[in-house]
Coordinates of C-alpha atoms in Angstrom, one line a residue:
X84 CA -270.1 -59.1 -99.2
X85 CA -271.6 -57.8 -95.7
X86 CA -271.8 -54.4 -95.2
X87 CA -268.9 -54.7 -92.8
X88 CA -266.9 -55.9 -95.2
X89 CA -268.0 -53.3 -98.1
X90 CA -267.0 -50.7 -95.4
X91 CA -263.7 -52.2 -94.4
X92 CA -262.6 -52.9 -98.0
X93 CA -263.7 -49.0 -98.9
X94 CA -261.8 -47.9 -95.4
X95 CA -258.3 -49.5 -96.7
X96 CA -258.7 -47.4 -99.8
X97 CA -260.4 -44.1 -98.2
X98 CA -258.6 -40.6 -98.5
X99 CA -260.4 -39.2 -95.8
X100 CA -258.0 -37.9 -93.2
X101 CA -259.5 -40.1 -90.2
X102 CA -258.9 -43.6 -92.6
X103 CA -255.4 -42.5 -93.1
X104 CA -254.5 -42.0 -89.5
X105 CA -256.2 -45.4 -88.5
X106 CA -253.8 -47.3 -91.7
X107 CA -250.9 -45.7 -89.5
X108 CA -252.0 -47.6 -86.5
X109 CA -252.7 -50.6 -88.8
X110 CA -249.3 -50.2 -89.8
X111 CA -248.1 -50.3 -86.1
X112 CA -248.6 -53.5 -85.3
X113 CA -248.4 -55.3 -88.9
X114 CA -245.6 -53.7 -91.3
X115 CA -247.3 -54.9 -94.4
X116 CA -250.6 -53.1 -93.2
X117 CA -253.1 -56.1 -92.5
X118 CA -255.4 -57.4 -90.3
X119 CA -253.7 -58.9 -87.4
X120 CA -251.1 -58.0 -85.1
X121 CA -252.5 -56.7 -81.9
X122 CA -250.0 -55.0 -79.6
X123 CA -249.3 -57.2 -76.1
X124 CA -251.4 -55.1 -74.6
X125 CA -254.1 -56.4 -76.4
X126 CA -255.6 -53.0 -76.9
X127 CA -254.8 -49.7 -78.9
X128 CA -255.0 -46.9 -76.9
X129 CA -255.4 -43.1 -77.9
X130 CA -254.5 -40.4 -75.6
X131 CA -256.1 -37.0 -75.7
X132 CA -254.2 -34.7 -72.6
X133 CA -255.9 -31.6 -70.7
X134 CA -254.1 -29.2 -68.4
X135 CA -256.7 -28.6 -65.9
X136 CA -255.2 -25.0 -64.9
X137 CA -258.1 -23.3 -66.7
X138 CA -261.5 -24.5 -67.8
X139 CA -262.6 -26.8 -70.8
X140 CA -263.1 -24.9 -73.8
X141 CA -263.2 -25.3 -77.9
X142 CA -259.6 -26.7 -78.2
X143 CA -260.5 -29.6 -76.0
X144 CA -263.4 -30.7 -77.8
X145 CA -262.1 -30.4 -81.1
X146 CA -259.0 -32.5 -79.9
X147 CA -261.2 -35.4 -78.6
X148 CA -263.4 -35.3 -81.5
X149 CA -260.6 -35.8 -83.7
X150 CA -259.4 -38.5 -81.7
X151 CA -262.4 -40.0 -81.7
X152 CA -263.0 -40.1 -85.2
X153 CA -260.0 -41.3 -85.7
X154 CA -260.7 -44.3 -82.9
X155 CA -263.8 -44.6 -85.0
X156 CA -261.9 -45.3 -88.5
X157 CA -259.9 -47.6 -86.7
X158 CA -262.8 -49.9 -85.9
X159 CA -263.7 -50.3 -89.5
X160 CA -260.3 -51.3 -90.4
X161 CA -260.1 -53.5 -87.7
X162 CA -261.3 -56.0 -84.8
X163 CA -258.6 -55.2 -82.2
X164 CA -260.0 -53.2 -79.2
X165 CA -259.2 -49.8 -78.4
X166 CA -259.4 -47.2 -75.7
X167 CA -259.5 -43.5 -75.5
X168 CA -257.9 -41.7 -72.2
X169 CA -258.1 -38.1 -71.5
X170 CA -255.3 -37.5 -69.5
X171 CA -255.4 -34.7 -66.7
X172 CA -251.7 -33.3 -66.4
X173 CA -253.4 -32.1 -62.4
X174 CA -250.1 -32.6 -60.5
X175 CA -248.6 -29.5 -62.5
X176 CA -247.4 -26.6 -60.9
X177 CA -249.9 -23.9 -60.5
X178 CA -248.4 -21.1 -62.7
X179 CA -250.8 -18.5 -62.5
X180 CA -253.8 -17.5 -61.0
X181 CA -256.5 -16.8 -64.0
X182 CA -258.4 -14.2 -64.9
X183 CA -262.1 -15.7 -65.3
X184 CA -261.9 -17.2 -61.9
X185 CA -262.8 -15.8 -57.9
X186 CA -260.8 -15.7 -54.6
X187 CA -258.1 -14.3 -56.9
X188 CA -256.0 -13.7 -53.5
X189 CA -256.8 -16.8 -52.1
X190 CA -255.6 -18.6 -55.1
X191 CA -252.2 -16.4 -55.3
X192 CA -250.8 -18.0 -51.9
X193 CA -250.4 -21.3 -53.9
X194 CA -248.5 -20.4 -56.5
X195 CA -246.0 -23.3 -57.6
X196 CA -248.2 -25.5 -55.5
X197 CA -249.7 -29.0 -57.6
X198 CA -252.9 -28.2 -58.9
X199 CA -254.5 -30.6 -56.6
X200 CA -253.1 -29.0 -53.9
X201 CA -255.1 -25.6 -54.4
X202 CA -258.0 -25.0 -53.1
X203 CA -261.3 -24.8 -55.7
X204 CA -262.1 -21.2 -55.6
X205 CA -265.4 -22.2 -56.7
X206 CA -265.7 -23.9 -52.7
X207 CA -267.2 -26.7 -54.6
X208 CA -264.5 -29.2 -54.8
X209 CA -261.4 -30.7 -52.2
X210 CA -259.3 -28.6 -54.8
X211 CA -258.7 -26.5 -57.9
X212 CA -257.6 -29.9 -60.2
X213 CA -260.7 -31.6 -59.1
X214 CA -262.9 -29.0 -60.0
X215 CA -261.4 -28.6 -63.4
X216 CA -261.1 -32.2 -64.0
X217 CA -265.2 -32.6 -63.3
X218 CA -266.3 -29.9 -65.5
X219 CA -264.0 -31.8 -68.3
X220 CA -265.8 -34.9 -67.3
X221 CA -269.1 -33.2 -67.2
X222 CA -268.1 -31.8 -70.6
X223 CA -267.2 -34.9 -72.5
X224 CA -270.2 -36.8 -71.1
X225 CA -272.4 -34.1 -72.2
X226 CA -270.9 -35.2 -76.1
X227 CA -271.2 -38.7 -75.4
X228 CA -267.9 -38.9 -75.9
X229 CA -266.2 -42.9 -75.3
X230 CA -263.2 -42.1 -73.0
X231 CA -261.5 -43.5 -69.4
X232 CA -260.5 -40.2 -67.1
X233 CA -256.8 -40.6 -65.8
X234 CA -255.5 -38.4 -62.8
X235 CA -251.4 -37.4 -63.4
X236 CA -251.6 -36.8 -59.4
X237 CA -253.5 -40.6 -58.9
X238 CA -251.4 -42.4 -61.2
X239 CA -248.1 -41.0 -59.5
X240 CA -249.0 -41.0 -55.9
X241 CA -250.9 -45.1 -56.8
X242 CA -246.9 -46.2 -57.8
X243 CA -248.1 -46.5 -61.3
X244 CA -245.7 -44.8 -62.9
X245 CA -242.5 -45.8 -60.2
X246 CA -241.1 -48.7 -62.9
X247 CA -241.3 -45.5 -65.5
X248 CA -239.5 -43.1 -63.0
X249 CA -236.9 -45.3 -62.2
X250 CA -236.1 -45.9 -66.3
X251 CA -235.8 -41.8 -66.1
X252 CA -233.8 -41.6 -63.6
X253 CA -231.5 -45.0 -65.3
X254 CA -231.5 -43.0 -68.6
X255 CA -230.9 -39.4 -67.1
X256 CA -227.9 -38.4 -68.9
X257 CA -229.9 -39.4 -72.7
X258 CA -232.7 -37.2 -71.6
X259 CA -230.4 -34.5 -70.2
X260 CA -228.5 -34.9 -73.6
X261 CA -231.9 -34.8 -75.7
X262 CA -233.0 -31.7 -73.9
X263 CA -229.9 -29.0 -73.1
X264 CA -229.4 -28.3 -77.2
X265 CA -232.3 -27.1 -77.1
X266 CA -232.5 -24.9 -74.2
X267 CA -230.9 -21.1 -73.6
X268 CA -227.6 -21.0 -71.6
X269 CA -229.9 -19.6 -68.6
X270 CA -232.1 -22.5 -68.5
X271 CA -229.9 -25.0 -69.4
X272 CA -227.9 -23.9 -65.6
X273 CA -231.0 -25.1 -63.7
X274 CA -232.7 -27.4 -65.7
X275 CA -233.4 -31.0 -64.7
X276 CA -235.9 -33.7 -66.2
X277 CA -237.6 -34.0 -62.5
X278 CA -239.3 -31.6 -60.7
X279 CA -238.9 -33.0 -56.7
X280 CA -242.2 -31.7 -54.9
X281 CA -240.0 -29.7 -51.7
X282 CA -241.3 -31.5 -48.2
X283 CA -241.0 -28.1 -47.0
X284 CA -243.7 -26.2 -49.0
X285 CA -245.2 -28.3 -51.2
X286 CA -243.9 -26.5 -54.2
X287 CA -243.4 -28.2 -57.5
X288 CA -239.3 -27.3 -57.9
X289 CA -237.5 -26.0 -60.6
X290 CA -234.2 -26.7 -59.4
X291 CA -230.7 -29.0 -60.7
X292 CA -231.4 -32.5 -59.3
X293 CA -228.3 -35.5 -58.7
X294 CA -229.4 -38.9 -59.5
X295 CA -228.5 -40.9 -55.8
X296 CA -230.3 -44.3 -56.4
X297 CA -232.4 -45.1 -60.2
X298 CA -233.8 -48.0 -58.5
X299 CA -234.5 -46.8 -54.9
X300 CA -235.3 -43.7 -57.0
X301 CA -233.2 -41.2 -54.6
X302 CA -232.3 -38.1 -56.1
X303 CA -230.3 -34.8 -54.1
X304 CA -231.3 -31.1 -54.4
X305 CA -231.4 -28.5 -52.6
X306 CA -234.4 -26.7 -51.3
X307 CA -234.2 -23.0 -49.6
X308 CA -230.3 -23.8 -48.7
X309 CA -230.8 -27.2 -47.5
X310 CA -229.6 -30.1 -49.5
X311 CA -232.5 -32.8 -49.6
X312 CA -232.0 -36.3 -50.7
X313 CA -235.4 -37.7 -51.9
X314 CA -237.6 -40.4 -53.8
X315 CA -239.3 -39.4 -56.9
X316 CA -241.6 -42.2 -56.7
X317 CA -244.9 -42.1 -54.9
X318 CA -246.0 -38.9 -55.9
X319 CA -242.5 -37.1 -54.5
X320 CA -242.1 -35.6 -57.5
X321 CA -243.2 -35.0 -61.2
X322 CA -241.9 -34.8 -64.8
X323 CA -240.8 -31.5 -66.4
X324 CA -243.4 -31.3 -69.3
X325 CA -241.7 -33.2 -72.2
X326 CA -240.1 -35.6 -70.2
X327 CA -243.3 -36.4 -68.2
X328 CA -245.4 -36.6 -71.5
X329 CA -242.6 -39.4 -73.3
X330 CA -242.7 -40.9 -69.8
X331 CA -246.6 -41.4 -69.9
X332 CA -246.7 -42.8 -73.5
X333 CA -243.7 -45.3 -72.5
X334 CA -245.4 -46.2 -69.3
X335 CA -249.2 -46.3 -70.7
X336 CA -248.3 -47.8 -73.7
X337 CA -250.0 -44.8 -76.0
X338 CA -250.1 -45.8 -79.7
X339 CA -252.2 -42.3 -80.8
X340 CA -251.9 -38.9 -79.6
X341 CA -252.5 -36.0 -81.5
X342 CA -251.0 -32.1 -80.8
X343 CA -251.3 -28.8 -82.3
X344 CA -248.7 -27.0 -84.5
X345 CA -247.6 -25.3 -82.0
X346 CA -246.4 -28.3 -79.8
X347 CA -244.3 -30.0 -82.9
X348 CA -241.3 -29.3 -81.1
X349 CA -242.7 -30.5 -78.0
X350 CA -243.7 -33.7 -80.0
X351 CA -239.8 -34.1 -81.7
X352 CA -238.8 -33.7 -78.2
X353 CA -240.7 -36.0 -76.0
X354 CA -240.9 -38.7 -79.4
X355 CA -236.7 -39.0 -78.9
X356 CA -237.1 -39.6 -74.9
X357 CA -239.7 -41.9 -75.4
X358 CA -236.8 -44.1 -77.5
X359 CA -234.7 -43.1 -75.1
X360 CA -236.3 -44.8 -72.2
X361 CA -237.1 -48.2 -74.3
X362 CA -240.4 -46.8 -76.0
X363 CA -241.7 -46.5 -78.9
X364 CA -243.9 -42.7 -79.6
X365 CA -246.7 -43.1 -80.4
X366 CA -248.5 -42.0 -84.1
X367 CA -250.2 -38.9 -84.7
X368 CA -250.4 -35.4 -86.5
X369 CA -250.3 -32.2 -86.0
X370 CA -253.1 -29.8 -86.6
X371 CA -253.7 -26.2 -87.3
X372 CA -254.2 -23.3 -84.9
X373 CA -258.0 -21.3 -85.5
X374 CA -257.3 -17.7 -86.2
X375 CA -259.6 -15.0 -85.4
X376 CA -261.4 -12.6 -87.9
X377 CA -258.1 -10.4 -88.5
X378 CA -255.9 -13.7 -88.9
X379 CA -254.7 -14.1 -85.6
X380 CA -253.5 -17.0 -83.4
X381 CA -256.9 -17.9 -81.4
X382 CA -256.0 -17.1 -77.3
X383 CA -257.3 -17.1 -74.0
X384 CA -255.9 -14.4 -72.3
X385 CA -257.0 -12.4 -75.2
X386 CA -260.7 -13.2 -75.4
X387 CA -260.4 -13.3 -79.2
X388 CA -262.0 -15.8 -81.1
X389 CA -264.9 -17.7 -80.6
X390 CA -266.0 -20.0 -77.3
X391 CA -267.5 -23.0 -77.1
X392 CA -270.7 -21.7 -75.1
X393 CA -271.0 -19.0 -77.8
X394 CA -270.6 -21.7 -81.6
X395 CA -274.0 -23.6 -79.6
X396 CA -275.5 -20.5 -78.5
X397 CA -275.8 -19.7 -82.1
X398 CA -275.3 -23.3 -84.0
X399 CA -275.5 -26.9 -83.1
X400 CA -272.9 -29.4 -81.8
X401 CA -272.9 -31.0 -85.1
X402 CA -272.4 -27.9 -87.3
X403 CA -268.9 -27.3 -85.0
X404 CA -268.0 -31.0 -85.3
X405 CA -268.5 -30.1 -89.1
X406 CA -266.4 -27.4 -88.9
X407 CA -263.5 -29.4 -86.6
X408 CA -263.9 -31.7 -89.5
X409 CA -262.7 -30.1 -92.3
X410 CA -259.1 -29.4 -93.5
X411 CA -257.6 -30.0 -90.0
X412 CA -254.3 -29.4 -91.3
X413 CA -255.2 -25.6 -92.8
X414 CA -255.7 -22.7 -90.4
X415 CA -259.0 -21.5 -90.0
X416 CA -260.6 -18.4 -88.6
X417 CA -263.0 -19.0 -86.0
X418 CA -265.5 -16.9 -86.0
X419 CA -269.4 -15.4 -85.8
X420 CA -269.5 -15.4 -89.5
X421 CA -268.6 -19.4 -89.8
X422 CA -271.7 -20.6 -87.8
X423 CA -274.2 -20.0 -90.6
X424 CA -272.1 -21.7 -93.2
X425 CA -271.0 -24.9 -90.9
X426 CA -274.5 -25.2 -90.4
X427 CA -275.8 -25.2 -94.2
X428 CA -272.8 -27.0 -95.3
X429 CA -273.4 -29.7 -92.8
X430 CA -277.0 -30.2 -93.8
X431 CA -276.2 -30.2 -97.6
X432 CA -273.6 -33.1 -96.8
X433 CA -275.9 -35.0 -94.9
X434 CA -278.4 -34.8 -97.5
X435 CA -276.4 -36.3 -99.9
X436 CA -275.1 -38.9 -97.9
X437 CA -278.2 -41.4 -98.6
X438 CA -277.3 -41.4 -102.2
X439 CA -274.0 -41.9 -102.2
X440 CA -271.4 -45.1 -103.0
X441 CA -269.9 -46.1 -100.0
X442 CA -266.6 -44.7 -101.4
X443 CA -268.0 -41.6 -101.3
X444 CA -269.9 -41.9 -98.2
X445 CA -267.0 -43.0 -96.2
X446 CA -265.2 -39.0 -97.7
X447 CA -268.6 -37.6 -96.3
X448 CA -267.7 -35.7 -93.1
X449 CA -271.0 -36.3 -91.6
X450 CA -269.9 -40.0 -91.5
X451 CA -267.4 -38.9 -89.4
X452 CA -269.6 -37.0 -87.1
X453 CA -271.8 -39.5 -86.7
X454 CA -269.7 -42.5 -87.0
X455 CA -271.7 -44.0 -90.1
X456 CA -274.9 -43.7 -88.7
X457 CA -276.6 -40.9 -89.3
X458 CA -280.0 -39.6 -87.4
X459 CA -283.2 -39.3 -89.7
X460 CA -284.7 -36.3 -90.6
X461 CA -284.5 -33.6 -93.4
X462 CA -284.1 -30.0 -93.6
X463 CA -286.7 -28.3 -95.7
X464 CA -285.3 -24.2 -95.5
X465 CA -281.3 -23.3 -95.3
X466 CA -280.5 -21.7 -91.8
X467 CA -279.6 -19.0 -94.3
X468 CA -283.3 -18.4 -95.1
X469 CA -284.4 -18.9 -91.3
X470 CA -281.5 -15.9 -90.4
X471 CA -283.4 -14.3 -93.0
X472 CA -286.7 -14.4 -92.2
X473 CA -286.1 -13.8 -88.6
X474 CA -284.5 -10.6 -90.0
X475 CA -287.4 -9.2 -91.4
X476 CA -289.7 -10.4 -88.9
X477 CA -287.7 -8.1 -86.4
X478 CA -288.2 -9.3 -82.4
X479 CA -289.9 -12.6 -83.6
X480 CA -291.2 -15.7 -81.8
X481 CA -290.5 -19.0 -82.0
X482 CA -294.0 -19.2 -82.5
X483 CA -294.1 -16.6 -84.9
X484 CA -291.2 -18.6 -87.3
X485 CA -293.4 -21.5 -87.2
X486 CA -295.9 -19.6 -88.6
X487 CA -294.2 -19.1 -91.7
X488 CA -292.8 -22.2 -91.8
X489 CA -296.7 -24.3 -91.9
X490 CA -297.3 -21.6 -94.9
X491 CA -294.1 -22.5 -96.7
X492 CA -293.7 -26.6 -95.7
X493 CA -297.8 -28.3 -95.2
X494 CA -297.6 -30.0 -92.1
X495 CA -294.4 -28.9 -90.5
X496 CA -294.5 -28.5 -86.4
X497 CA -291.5 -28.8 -84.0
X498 CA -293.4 -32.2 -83.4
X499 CA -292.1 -32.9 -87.6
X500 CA -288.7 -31.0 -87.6
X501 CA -287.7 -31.4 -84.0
X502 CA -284.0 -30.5 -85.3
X503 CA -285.6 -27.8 -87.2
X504 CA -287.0 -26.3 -84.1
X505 CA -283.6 -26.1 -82.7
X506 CA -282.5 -24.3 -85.7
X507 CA -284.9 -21.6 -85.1
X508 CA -283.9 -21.3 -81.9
X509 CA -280.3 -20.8 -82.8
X510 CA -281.8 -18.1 -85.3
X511 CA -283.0 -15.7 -83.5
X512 CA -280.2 -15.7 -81.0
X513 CA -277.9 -15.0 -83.5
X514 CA -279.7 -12.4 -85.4
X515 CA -280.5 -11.0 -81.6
X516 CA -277.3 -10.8 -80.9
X517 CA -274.6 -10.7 -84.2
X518 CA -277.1 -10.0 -87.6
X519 CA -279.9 -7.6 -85.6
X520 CA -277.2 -4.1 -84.8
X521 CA -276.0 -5.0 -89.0
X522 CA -278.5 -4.4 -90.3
X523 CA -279.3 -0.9 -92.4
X524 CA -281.3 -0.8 -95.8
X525 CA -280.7 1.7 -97.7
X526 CA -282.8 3.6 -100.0
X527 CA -282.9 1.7 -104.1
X528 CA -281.3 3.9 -106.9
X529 CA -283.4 5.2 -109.6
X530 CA -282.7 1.7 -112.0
X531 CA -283.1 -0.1 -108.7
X532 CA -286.6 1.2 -108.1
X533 CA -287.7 0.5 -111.5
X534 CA -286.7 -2.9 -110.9
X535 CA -288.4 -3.3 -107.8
X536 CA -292.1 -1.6 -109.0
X537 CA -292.0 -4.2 -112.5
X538 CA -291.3 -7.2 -108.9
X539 CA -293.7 -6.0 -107.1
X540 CA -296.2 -6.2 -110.2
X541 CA -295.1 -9.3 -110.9
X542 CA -295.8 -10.3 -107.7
X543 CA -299.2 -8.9 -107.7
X544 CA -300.6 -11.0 -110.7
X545 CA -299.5 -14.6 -109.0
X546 CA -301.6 -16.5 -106.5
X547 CA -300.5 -16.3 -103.0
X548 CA -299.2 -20.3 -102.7
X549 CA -296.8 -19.7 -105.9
X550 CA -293.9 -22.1 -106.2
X551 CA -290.2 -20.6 -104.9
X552 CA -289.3 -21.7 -108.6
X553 CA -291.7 -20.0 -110.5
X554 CA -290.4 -16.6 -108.1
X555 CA -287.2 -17.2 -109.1
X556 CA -287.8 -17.4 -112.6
X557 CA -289.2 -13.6 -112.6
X558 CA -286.3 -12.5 -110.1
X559 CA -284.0 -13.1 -112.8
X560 CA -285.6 -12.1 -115.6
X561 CA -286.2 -8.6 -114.3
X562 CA -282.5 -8.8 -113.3
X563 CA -281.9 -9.7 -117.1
X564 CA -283.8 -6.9 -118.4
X565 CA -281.5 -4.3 -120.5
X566 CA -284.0 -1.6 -119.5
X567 CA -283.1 -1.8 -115.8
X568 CA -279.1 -1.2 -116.9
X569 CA -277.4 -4.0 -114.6
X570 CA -273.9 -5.1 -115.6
X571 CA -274.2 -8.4 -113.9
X572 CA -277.6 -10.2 -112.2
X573 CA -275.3 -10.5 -109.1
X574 CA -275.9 -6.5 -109.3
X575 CA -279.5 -6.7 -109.1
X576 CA -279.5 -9.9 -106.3
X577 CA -277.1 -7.5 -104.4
X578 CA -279.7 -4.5 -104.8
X579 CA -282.6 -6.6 -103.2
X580 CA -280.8 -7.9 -100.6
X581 CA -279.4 -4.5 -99.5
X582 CA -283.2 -2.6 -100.1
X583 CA -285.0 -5.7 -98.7
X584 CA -282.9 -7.2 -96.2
X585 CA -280.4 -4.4 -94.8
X586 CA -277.2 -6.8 -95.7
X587 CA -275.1 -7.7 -98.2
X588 CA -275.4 -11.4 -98.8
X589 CA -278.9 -13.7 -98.6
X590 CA -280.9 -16.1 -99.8
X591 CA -282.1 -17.4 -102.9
X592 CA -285.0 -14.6 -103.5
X593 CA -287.6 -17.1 -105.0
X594 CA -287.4 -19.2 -102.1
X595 CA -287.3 -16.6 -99.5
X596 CA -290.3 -14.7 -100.7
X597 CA -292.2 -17.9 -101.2
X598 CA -291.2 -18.5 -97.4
X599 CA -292.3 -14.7 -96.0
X600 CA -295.0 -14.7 -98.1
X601 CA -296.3 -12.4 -101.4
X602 CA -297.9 -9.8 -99.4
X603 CA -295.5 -9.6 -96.9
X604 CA -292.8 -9.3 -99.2
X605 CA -294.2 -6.6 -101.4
X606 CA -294.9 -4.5 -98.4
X607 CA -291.2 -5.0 -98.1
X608 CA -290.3 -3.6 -101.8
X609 CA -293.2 -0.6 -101.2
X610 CA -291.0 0.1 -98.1
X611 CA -287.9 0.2 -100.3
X612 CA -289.6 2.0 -102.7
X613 CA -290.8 4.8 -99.9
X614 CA -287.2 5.2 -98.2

């Protein structure tokens, strides 16, 4: 066998979500789950939408990453093309004006205008949309992410979607009768499927709308007291939300998409127009919403949570796409605390990954991540032990960390390690600005100091380059020692890192002092010892 066809045989047998999603999509196109049967399209194509009222952030990356990877499991199960469009919903209504934005005044006079229609309060762009929609471009490309940008305001006002308006307007009284169960009595008084864009002010409407002509596509309403009879197609008008996104998977042909838990209902909803207009909806899942430290729903507006710009100010892309990874089906706080783990965790996965059985391999997330091929390069210290040593180092150096490092790995440069050097970088910024105002050492207790004067002779008697191993080995047996009284050695670990470091977690003590050094660690413990 090939190696192609060891990984497509272990893909039709992989429980790893993103092989299960592509079986779906198998499944599509050829009921009994084999190769074959490509859709007339000739392509599979996954959908990933944006709503360009507000800049890219976290929830956008991790939706096209998971889309992606999925796209990716799909190509080992099969030789049938595929694309990946992000979708730009920029001929929505512009609802209101943010807050992280200028020319907050200027911005207010368009209210209810299309997003394309509003100025760029940036003055960088013909409009609001197009600003958004670039800095989404700018920030997929800047992931190497594989996707086709779509305009909602060029695909309507191009006639692409006319054939797809006129089969809404043919089926009106199906959608109508999918969508008024599940409105209030309020809403169900003024709500139509099509939102006619007034000729008067520009202003997406939210009024009742009277089907005139499916095919010409005429439709009545009436606009500040004057009744208006006018095409939808061309770009006169837009889709209410669910309507418009079953319209766009029956006139696109979408066979993935993927939503939050929040939008199931939104997904239930749009899946029965979709039939309703002759479609078929297309496959996907829902995933979990991140929660904040306390457990809370991650949102804008309330600044909780983590952004983007701050998970790679303190941790690389991959240790996020790590994170996005995992359990997407389980909520999962998002925050500061995470980075360090994501980052160790993704390491210690993609160290194993060489010596794995493809089975195993393909259950790997960093196979995911990296779509099977996987840079070179190790990691010889935990980011753990780097957020340690910069901790004790105080307002270190890049330099200054490198230092350490030559001691503790012969021959090791940013030249060597280059992703190691990027480590340290995300090191100090995070002890700067998240570990650094922590930290508080307190003063040992009397067993405590005992413990720490037997180390610290310990300590004395080896020669400076002793092994992290042969460290460890005295850590614990002083922690084992009946004469210093500890119930538990996690007692005594817990002791040094709160005397040491000033926190209550840390490394593995051997290695660490092997990295900071003998003498610099016993002036540590005569510090302790002093407080």
């Amino acid at each position: 066998m090939t190696v192609s066809e060891l990984l497509r045989t272990a893909a039709q047998a992989s429980k790893a979500w993103p092989y299960e999603e592509a079986r779906k999509l198998l499944k599509r196109y050829s009921p009994n789950g084999s190769e074959g049967g490509a859709p007339e399209k000739g392509h599979i194509l996954f959908e990933t939408g944006y709503g360009p009222s507000g800049l890219p952030h976290i929830g956008t990356f991790n939706e096209v990453l998971r889309t992606t990877m999925v796209r990716n499991a799909f190509h080992a199960l099969s030789d049938i093309p595929t694309r990946l469009v992000a979708f730009s919903d920029d001929l929505d209504g512009f609802r209101k004006v943010p807050d992280n934005v200028p020319n907050q005044a200027m911005l207010s006079e368009y209210l209810g205008k299309p997003l394309t229609q509003v100025p760029d309060p940036f003055e960088k762009f013909e409009s609001f949309a197009h600003h958004n929609n670039a800095m989404l471009r700018e920030f997929l490309d800047s992931f190497g992410f594989d996707y086709e940008f779509v305009s909602a305001t060029e695909q309507y006002k191009a006639g692409a979607f006319d054939e797809a308006l006129r089969q809404v307007l043919r089926r009106y009284q199906a959608i109508m009768d999918i969508m008024l169960p599940t409105l209030r009595k309020e809403r169900q008084a003024t709500y139509s499927p099509v939102l006619p864009i007034s000729p008067k002010s520009g202003i997406v409407l939210q009024v009742p709308v009277e089907v005139i002509d499916a095919e010409a596509g005429l439709v009545r309403f009436m606009d500040e007291g004057e009744t208006i009879e006018q095409s939808i197609l061309g770009g006169g008008a837009k889709l209410q939300w669910k309507v418009d996104w079953a319209m766009r998977w029956y006139a696109l042909g979408v066979d993935y998409e993927m939503a939050g838990k929040d939008l199931i209902d939104s997904v239930t909803q749009s899946s029965k127009i979709c039939r309703a207009l002759g479609g078929r909806p297309p496959e996907g899942f829902n995933y979990e919403m991140f929660l904040d430290e306390k457990g809370e729903k991650i949102s804008k507006s309330k600044g909780n949570g983590l952004s983007l710009e701050q998970w790679l100010t303190y941790g690389p892309q991959e240790s996020l796409a790590f994170y996005a990874y995992r359990e997407p089906k389980k909520a999962k706080q998002l925050h500061m605390g995470v980075i360090p783990r994501a980052v160790d965790e993704y390491w210690q996965f993609r160290g194993n990954y060489p010596k794995q059985a493809i089975e195993q391999q393909l259950g790997n997330p960093v196979h995911h991540i990296h779509d099977g091929k996987l840079p070179e390069g190790e990691l010889p210290v935990t980011f753990g032990l780097l957020l340690n040593l910069v901790g004790v180092m105080g307002d270190a150096s890049r330099e200054q960390v490198w230092g350490y490092l030559q001691n503790y790995v012969p021959g090791a440069s940013a030249e060597t390690y280059p992703e190691l050097d990027a480590l340290i970088g995300h090191a100090l910024a995070y002890h700067r600005d998240f570990v650094a105002p922590t930290l508080k050492r307190r003063a040992p207790d009397a067993n405590e100091a005992a413990a720490l004067r037997q180390l610290d002779d310990q300590l004395a008697a080896l020669p400076a380059n002793a092994s992290a191993e042969d460290i460890q080995n005295i850590v614990y047996a002083i922690g084992k020692e009946e004469a210093f009284g500890f119930a538990e050695l996690r007692d005594w670990f817990k002791a040094l890192y709160q005397t040491l470091l000033g926190a209550d977690q840390g490394p593995r003590m051997g290695s660490f002092i092997a990295l900071y050094g003998i003498d610099n660690s016993r002036k540590l413990i005569a510090e302790a010892l002093a407080a």
